[in-house]
Amino acid sequence: MSRNQRKSLSGELVRSAIQHSFIKLNPRVMFRNPIMFVVEVGMIITFLLCIWPNAFGGESSRAFNIVTTIILFLTVLFANFAEALAEGRGKAQADSLKQTKKDVAARKLQSDGTVKNVPATDLRKGDIVIVDAGEMIPGDGEVISGLASVDESAITGESAPVIKEAGGDFSSVTGGTRVVSDSIKIRITTDPGESFLDRMISLVEGAKRQKTPNEIALNTVLISLTLIFLLVVVTLPVLSKYVHVSLEVPILIALLVCLIPTTIGGLLSAIGIAGMDRVTQFNVLAMSGKAVEAAGDINTIILDKTGTITFGNRMASDFVPVNGVSIADLAGWAALSSMADETPEGRSVLEYMKKQNLVYNAELAQGSQFIEFKAETRMSGTDLRDGRQVRKGAVDSVKKWVLANGGNVPSDLGSKSDEIARVGGTPLAVAVDNQIYGLIYLKDTVKPGMRERFEQLRAMGIKTIMCTGDNPLTAATIAKEAGVDDFIAESKPEDKIAVIRREQAEGKLVAMTGDGTNDAPALAQADVGLAMNTGTIAAKEAANMVDLDSNPTKIIEVVSIGKQLLMTRGALTTFSIANDIAKYFAIIPAMFMVAIPQMEALNIMRLGSPTSAILSALVFNAIIIPLLIPLAMKGVAYKPMSSSALLRRNLFVYGLGGVIVPFIGIKLIDLIVNLWV
Ligand SMILES: Nc1ncnc2c1ncn2[C@@H]1O[C@H](COP(=O)(O)OP(=O)(O)OP(=O)(O)O)[C@@H](O)[C@H]1O
Ligand SMILES: [K+]
Ligand SMILES: [Mg+2]
């Protein structure tokens, strides 16, 4: 769904949120939020006291009871509204996603080679379907043959079509997206109900939303606080008997509601839902709220170089022969090693040759065996029919291979490859059997603005480590240019896991981005694993977040949103508890002033009357919830800085604010109340 569509729903959203605020009044639903449940029970008691003012033997005023009941009712309603509003955004998005899912037909390939029309909902793992231009892709899968451009806007909101093709990193397709040109054959990879779209719908719908460990911990603290205040308020009448003050039940209920943390209790779940929603609006799907929170606590981010820090369209841009070999000879072998290499690097070698009008003997490759590029070997190539082996790859790997074949290393290889590495390029050595012919210069550029982004992360106290399969010199150059804190060169896929484990062993939380099948274990090991939507299914399943735009640097935004979520929760908790101080000064003197004139010393707020003091505190306690809804939904303003600096700043702003604001607020309400009375 587009961002505009989301906005235009806002009127409808508010209407539906109001409706749900009433539905949530059901005590069985309310019970899930114990703090507001206490308020609801209080409201029921004051309501009964409106009917029978003397039910508890005292002589409470019916008018006071009616007003109190109304205020308590609004308090509960406001809290419900906050939650319903936060939930509504996800529901609206889910509805529009469900539209995407409706009635898709699929053309399934039968075992006898014929094609049969079936509803998409009948497709199972392993089924093969054919999708032509203009048709909707009926389920998640992998392209097994063909190439097509696909419009994924239904899911990503991005209107530019993307190319999907068999083999490699761009083979995964998502059900509900549309083929705009050409035709592809797809192997379905999910059973009904488990597709990406299904998972996305249940996610944004909040159907599977569980409270996160952080949320549960905070809730436990808030509930304990509520119980303590409940105990205090219940024992108060006993104590007050000694000073010959009789406290009416409605006044005790008003006191209790003012003292328990209703502000944060009412906003807590809205803060969590809104945090998830902010991540979704950034086109990132978080599989759980826990993942978003973990992002807020990240200490270390592991990034790969190619495609994350650099543009990643590494292109051959020069041939550098060694040991007096001719360019034509080197180019010929480079081409033979790349003829079947489907990686962008491999293809770029042949493209470069075409541009330079360089030719090679393609016949030599007939009947040869292709050696696929692997991150483990860091080489690719061809075994010719005549027995000769042609390879290209990382310089140190090719060197080792040639030495093992009984060859030796040309004296000018080191200096020439260092020259390429020193400008940030990737040198690939080209060899046949025991002879190295020269180097291919793969050029790549650091994305603009990287340095600033890493500076921001440093300011947040987050360490960045670049993990690359490339050689140490290239890695050092790129690391310096981009401004990452540390780098690991010549790393194999398992090295990424090792780095993550090492950091985790030091008690740190680690985030990483990736897209390949070989990234999957590391994505699963990381506390926050962000997979690219273009990536392989294995990577997406291992990760706990998927970026629909496939922009690996988005991990930085995700971390910011996570931090903002944690901060918002902390800030509003601080604010809520600090509020109590002002309420003490408003209510306690009012309750005892008649019997104990010395209490007058505490009456620093000079409120109109004991009744108006209590009602003003209660009104303030209610309206602060809707007033803080925008803050809870949008999150508190956030500037990158270290956690301890943030904590100090927040304690100052929200702690002090939480003390001062209610003093002013209650005083103002009291003045207004006394104008009427
Ligand atoms: N198609 C290819 N054929 C031969 N060698 C290659 C090919 N592609 C890359 N290499 C070499 O293998 C090395 C490792 O590649 P790998 O994809 O594991 O890491 P990388 O792309 O350099 O770094 P990153 O981990 O940042 O993506 C590369 O640095 C390069 O030297
Ligand atoms: K309160
Ligand atoms: Mg790579």
PDB file of C-alpha atoms in Angstrom, residues 51 89 92-93 103 108 114 217 238 248 313 325 332 338 382 388 396 400 445 449 516 519 543 557 653 670:
ATOM      1  CA  ILE A  51     -27.261   4.816  42.728  1.00  0.00           C
ATOM      2  CA  ARG A  89      -3.111   1.364  11.153  1.00  0.00           C
ATOM      3  CA  ALA A  92      -6.062  -1.052   7.456  1.00  0.00           C
ATOM      4  CA  GLN A  93      -2.839  -2.146   5.814  1.00  0.00           C
ATOM      5  CA  ASP A 103      -8.957 -14.906  -6.356  1.00  0.00           C
ATOM      6  CA  LYS A 108       0.002 -25.323 -12.994  1.00  0.00           C
ATOM      7  CA  THR A 114       0.023 -30.087 -19.932  1.00  0.00           C
ATOM      8  CA  ALA A 217       9.198  -6.726  32.528  1.00  0.00           C
ATOM      9  CA  VAL A 238      -7.741   2.240  59.219  1.00  0.00           C
ATOM     10  CA  GLU A 248     -15.143   8.063  51.831  1.00  0.00           C
ATOM     11  CA  ASN A 313      27.984  -3.613  -9.364  1.00  0.00           C
ATOM     12  CA  VAL A 325      52.119 -11.482 -21.106  1.00  0.00           C
ATOM     13  CA  GLY A 332      41.422 -14.535 -23.831  1.00  0.00           C
ATOM     14  CA  SER A 338      33.986 -16.234 -17.338  1.00  0.00           C
ATOM     15  CA  THR A 382      36.528 -23.745 -16.687  1.00  0.00           C
ATOM     16  CA  ARG A 388      43.837 -27.448 -19.149  1.00  0.00           C
ATOM     17  CA  ASP A 396      45.807 -15.163  -2.740  1.00  0.00           C
ATOM     18  CA  LYS A 400      47.908 -20.946  -3.721  1.00  0.00           C
ATOM     19  CA  THR A 445      32.471   2.623  -5.589  1.00  0.00           C
ATOM     20  CA  GLY A 449      26.950   9.554   2.425  1.00  0.00           C
ATOM     21  CA  GLY A 516      22.683 -14.910   0.226  1.00  0.00           C
ATOM     22  CA  ASP A 519      24.437 -15.521   4.944  1.00  0.00           C
ATOM     23  CA  ALA A 543      16.343 -13.392   9.389  1.00  0.00           C
ATOM     24  CA  GLU A 557      17.144   3.355  10.290  1.00  0.00           C
ATOM     25  CA  VAL A 653      13.297  16.406  30.280  1.00  0.00           C
ATOM     26  CA  ASP A 670      -8.825  23.722  39.535  1.00  0.00           C
TER      27      ASP A 670
END
